[in-house]
Tab-separated table of C-alpha atoms in Angstrom:
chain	number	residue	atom	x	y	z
A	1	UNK	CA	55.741	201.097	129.802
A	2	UNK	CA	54.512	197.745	129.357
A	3	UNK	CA	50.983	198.558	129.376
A	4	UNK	CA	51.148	201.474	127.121
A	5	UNK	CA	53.198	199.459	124.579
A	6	UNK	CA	50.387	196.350	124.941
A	7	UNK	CA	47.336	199.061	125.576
A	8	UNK	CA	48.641	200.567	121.868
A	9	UNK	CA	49.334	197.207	120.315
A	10	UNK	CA	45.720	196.004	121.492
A	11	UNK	CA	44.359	199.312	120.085
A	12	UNK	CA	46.229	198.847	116.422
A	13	UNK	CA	45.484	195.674	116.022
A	14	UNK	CA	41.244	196.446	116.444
A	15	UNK	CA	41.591	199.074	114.255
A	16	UNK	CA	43.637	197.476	111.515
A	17	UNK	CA	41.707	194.338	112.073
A	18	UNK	CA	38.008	196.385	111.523
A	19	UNK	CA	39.632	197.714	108.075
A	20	UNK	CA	41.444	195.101	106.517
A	21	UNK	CA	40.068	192.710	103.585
A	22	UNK	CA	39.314	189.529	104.293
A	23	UNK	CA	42.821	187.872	102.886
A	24	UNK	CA	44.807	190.194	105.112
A	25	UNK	CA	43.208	189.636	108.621
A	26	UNK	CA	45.544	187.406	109.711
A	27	UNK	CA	48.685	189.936	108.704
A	28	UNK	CA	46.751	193.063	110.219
A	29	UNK	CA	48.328	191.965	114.010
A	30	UNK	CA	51.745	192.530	111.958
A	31	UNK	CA	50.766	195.859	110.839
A	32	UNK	CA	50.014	196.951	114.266
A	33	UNK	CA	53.350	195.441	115.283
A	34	UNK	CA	54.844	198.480	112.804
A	35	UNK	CA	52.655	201.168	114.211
A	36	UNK	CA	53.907	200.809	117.475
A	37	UNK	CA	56.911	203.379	116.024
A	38	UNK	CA	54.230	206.231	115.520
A	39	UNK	CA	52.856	208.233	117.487
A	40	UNK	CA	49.638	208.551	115.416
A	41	UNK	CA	46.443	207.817	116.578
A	42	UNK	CA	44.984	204.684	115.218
A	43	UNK	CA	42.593	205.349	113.247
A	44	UNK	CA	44.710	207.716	111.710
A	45	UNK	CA	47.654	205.474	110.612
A	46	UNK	CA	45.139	202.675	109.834
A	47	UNK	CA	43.739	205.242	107.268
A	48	UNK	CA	47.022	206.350	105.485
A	49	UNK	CA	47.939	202.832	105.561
A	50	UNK	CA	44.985	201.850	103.279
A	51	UNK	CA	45.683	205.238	100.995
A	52	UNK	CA	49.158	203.668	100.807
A	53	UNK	CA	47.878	199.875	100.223
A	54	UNK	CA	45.790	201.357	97.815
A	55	UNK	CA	48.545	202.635	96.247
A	56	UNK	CA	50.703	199.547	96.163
A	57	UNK	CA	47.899	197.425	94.424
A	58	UNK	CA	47.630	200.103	91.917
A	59	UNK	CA	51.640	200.081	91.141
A	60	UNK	CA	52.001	196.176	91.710
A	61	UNK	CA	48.929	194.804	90.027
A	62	UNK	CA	48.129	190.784	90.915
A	63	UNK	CA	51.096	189.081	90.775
A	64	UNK	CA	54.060	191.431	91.903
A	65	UNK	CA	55.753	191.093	95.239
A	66	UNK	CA	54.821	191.769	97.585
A	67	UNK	CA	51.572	189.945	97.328
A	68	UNK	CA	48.221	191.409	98.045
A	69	UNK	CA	47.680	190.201	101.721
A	70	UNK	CA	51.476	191.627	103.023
A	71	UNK	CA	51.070	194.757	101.007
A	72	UNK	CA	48.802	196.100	104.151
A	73	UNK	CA	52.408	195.327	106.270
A	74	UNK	CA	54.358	196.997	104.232
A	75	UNK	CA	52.038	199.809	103.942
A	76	UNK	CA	51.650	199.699	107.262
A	77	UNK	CA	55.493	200.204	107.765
A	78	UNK	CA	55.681	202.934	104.975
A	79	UNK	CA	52.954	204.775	107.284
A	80	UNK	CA	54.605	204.405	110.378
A	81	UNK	CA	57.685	205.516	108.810
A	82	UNK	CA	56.079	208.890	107.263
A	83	UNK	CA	57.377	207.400	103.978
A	84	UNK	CA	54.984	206.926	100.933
A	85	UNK	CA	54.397	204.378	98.361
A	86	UNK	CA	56.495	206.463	95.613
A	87	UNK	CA	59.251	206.786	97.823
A	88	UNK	CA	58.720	202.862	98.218
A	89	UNK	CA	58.388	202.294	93.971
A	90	UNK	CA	61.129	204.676	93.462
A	91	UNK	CA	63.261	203.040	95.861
A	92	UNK	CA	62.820	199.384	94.588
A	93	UNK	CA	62.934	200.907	90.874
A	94	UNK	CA	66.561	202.216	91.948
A	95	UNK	CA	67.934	199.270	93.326
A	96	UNK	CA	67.022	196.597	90.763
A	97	UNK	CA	68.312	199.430	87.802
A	98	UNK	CA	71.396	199.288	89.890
A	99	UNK	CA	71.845	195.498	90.188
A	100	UNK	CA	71.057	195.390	86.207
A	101	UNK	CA	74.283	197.944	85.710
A	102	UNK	CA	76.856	196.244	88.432
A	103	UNK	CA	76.053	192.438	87.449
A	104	UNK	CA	75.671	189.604	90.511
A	105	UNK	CA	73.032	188.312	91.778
A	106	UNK	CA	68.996	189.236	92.235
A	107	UNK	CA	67.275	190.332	95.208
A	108	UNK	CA	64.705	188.160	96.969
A	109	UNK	CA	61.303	188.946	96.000
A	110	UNK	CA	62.146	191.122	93.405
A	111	UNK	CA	63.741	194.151	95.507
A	112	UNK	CA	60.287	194.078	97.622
A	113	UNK	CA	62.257	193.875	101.138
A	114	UNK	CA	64.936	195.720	100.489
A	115	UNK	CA	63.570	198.971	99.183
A	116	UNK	CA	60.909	198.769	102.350
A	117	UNK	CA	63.951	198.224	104.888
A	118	UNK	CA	65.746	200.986	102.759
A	119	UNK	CA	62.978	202.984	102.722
A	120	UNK	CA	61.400	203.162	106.472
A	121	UNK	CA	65.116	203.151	107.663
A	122	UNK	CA	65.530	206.991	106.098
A	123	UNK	CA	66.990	205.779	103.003
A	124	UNK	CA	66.318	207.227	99.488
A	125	UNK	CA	67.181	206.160	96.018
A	126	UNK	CA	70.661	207.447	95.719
A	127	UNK	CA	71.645	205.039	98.881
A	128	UNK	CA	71.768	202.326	96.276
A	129	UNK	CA	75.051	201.966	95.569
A	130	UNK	CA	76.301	202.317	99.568
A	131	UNK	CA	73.182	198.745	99.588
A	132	UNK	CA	75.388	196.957	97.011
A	133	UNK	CA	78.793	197.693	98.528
A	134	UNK	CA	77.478	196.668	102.291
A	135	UNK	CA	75.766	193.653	100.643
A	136	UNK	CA	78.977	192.404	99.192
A	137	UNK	CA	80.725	193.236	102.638
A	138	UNK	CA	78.630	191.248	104.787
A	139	UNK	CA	77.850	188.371	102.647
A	140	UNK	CA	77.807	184.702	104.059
A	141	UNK	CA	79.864	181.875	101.653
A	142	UNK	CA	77.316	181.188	99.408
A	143	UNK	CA	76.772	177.580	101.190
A	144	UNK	CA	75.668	179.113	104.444
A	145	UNK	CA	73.964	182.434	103.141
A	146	UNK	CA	71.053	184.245	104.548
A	147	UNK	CA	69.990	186.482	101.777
A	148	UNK	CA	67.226	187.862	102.600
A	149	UNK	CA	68.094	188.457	105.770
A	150	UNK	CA	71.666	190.097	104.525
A	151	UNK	CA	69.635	192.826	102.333
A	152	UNK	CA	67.269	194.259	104.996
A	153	UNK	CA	70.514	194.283	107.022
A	154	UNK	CA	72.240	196.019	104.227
A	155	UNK	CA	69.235	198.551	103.187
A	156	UNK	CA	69.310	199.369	107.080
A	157	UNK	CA	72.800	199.808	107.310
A	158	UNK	CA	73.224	202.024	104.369
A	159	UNK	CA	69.962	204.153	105.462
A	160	UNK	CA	72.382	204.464	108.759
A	161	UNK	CA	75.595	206.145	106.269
A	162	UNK	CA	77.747	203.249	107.849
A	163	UNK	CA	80.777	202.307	105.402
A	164	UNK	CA	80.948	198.271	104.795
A	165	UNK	CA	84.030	198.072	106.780
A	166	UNK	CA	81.900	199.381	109.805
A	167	UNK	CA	78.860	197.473	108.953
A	168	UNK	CA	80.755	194.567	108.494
A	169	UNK	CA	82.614	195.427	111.873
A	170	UNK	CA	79.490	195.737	113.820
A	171	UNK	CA	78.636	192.368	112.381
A	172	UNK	CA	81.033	190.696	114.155
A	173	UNK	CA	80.671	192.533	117.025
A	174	UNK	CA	77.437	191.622	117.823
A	175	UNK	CA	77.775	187.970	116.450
A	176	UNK	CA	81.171	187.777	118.992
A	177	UNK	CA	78.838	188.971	122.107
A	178	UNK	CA	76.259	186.821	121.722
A	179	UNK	CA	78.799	183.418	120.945
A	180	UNK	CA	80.666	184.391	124.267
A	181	UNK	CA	77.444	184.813	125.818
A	182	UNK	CA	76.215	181.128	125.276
A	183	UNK	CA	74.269	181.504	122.270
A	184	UNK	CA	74.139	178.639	119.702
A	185	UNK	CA	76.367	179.525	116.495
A	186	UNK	CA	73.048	179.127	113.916
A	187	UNK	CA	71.124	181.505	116.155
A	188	UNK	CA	73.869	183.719	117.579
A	189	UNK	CA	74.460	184.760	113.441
A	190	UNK	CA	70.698	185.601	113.010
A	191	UNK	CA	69.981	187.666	116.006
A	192	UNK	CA	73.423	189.474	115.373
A	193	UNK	CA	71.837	190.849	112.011
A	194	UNK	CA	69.203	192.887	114.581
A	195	UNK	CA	70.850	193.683	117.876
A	196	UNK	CA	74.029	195.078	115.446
A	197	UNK	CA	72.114	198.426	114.426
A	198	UNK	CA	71.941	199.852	118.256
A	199	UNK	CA	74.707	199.588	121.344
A	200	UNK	CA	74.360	196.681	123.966
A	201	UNK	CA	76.494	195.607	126.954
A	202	UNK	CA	78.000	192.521	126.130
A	203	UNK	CA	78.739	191.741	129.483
A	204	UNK	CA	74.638	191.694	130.227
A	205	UNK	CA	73.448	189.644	127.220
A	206	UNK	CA	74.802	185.948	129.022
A	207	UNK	CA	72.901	186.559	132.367
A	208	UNK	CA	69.935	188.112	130.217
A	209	UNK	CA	70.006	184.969	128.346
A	210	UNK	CA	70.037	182.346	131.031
A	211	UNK	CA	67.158	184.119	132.803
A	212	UNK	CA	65.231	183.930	129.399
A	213	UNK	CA	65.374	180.557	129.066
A	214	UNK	CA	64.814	179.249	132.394
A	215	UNK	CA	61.250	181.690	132.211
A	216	UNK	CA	60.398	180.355	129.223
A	217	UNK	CA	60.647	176.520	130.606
A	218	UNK	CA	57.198	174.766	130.811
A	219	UNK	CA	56.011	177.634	128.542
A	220	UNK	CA	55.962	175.610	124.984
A	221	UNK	CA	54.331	178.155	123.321
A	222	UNK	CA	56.642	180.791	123.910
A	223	UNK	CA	59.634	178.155	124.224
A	224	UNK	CA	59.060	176.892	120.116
A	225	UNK	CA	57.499	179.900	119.087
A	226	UNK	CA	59.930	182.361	120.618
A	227	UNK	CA	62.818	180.126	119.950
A	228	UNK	CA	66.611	180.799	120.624
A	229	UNK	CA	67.127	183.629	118.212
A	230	UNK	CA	64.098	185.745	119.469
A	231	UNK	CA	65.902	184.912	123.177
A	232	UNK	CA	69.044	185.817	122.101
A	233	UNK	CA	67.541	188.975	120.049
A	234	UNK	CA	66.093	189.870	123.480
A	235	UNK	CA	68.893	189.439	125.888
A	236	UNK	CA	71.437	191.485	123.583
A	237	UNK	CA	68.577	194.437	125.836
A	238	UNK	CA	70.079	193.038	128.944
A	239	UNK	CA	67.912	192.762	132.167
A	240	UNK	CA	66.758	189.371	131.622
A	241	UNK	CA	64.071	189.715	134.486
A	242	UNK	CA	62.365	192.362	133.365
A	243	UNK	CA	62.459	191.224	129.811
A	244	UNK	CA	60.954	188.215	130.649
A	245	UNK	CA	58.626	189.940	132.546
A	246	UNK	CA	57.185	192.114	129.375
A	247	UNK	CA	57.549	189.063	127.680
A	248	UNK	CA	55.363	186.889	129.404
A	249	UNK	CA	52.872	190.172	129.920
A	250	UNK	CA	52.691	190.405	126.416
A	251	UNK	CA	52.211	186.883	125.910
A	252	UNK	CA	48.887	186.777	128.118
A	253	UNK	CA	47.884	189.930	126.368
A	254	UNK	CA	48.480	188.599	123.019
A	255	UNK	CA	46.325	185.226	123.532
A	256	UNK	CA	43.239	187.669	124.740
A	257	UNK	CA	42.704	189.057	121.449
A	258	UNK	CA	39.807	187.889	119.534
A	259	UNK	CA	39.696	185.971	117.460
A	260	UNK	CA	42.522	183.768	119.417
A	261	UNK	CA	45.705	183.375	117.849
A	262	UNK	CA	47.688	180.202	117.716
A	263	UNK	CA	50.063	179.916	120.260
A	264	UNK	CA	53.260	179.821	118.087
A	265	UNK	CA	51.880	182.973	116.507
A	266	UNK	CA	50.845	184.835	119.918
A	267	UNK	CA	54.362	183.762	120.820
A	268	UNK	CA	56.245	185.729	117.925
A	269	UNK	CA	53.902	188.525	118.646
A	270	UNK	CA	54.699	188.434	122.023
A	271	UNK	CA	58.620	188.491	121.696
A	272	UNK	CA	58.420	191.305	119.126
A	273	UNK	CA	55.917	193.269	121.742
A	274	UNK	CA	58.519	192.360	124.708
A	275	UNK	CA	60.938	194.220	122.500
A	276	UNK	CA	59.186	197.290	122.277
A	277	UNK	CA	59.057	197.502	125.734
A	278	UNK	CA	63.200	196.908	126.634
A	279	UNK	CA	66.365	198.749	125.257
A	280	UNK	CA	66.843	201.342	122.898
A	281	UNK	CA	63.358	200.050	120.997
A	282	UNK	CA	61.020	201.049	123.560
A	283	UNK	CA	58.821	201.507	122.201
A	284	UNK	CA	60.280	200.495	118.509
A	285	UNK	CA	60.965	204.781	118.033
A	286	UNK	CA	63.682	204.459	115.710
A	287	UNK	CA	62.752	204.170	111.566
A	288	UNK	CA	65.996	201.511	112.059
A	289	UNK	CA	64.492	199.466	114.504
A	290	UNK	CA	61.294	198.958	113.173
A	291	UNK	CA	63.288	197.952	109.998
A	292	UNK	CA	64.851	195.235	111.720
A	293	UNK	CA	61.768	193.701	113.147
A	294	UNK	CA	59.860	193.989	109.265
A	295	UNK	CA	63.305	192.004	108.734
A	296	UNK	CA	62.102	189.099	110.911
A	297	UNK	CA	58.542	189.270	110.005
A	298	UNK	CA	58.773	188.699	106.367
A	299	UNK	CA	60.420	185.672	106.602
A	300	UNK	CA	57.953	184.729	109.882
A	301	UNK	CA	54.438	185.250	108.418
A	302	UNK	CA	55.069	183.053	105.232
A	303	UNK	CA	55.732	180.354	108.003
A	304	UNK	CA	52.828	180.868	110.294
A	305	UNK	CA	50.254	182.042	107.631
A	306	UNK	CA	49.532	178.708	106.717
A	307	UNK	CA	48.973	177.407	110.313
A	308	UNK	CA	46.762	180.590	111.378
A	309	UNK	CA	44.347	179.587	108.591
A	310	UNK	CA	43.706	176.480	109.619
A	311	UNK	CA	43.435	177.739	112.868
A	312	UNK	CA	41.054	180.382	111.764
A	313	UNK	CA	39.313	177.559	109.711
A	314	UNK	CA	38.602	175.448	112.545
């Protein structure tokens, strides 16, 4: 499993890497990361991903979110997905109409994230309403509030058909496990907004956990780059030692690729592959899964896209 999962990754990322423009090389390794849910050959999804890019710039001209370099992610997702940009446009249309009619407040990057979580999850338009109701379930005190993070959880969770109460309720669940388990309050409440859309054993996410983070000892890289809520994302799969196992395999595999990625990138990349290859997301099958992870990584390449330039600069 782990070397189809890296063999595949290594394969995306070449071809996605050979067709992308010049601004989006350094965000093609995160559209591979979403074609690890197809089954498609390569060159294949690479080419209805640029039809579907295509498409975006058309609809989204200069200036709209999401900008030009992460429209070949989300493109990339839309692919994987079997979903097309108008189910994408229609989708994000939908949900800001909505907002406009029920009043509060506006969604992060002008429904961009949303409708794609919505969207690759299963969802269509008329899921909009069942968005806004989760949404107002699950949200955080405004003083402590993840928003962006709440909507893709939200879009996924009404793709799903779950009722707030039972979004809400698996929530907690999740956010309960991973507390008892030893995990930090701060990350415990992010991870619990990915490892709360499939079933885990609480009992194996604190061993998991403690084997985690003794591997990743002497390993800064994948220590800062990783960080607690990728660990604690990855224990809620149980079997620490052969999670840390993939992880460290796809870690290696990650910093072979040419050109050579910084190591706190490789290290994301790395936890996300290690995913693919444990639980119920080997390798990333479900629409919902690969939701979640888009979840993380639009939040994680605006943070590393600066540093891989000037790595890529230097």
């Amino acid at each position: 499993m782990t070397a189809s999962v890296i063999d595949r990754f290594v394969a995306l990322d070449s071809a996605f890497r050979d067709h992308a423009r010049r601004g989006e090389r350094m965000y093609a390794r995160f559209a591979a990361l979403s074609g690890l849910s197809s089954d498609a050959p390569p060159e294949f999804l690479v080419s209805r991903s640029i039809a579907i890019r295509d498409e975006l710039d058309a609809g989204l001209g200069a200036w709209k979110e999401p900008g030009k370099s992460m429209r070949l992610v989300f493109a990339a997702a839309l692919a994987a997905a079997g979903r097309t940009a108008p189910h994408f446009f229609d989708t994000r249309s939908a949900l800001n109409r909505r907002r406009k009619e029920r009043g509060g407040r506006g969604l992060n990057h002008g429904g961009s994230c949303a409708a794609l979580a919505l969207v690759s999850a299963g969802g269509l338009p008329h899921h909009v309403d069942a968005f806004y109701d989760i949404l107002e379930a699950i949200a955080a005190p405004w003083w402590r509030r993840d928003s962006a993070r709440e909507e893709m959880v939200a879009a996924i969770f009404a793709a799903m058909g779950e009722m707030p109460h039972e979004a809400l309720e698996r929530l907690d669940t999740a956010r309960q496990a991973l507390r008892t388990a030893g995990v930090p309050k701060s990350h415990a409440e992010a991870a619990a907004c990915e490892i709360a859309f499939f079933d885990f054993n609480p009992a194996a996410i604190a061993p998991a956990w403690t084997t985690l983070n003794t591997a990743v000892r002497g390993r800064s890289a994948l220590r800062h780059g990783v960080g607690k809520t990728g660990l604690a994302v990855l224990a809620a799969h149980g079997d620490g030692r052969a999670t840390a196992d993939a992880l460290v395999a796809s870690f290696e595999a990650v910093r072979a690729l040419k050109p050579k990625p910084s190591g706190d990138v490789a290290a994301k990349l790395a936890m996300r592959l290690a995913q693919a290859q444990t639980g119920e997301t080997a390798p990333i099958a479900a629409a919902r899964d690969l939701a979640a992870i888009l979840a993380a990584q639009a939040a994680m390449i605006a943070a590393v896209a600066a540093s891989t330039a000037v790595v890529a600069a230097s």
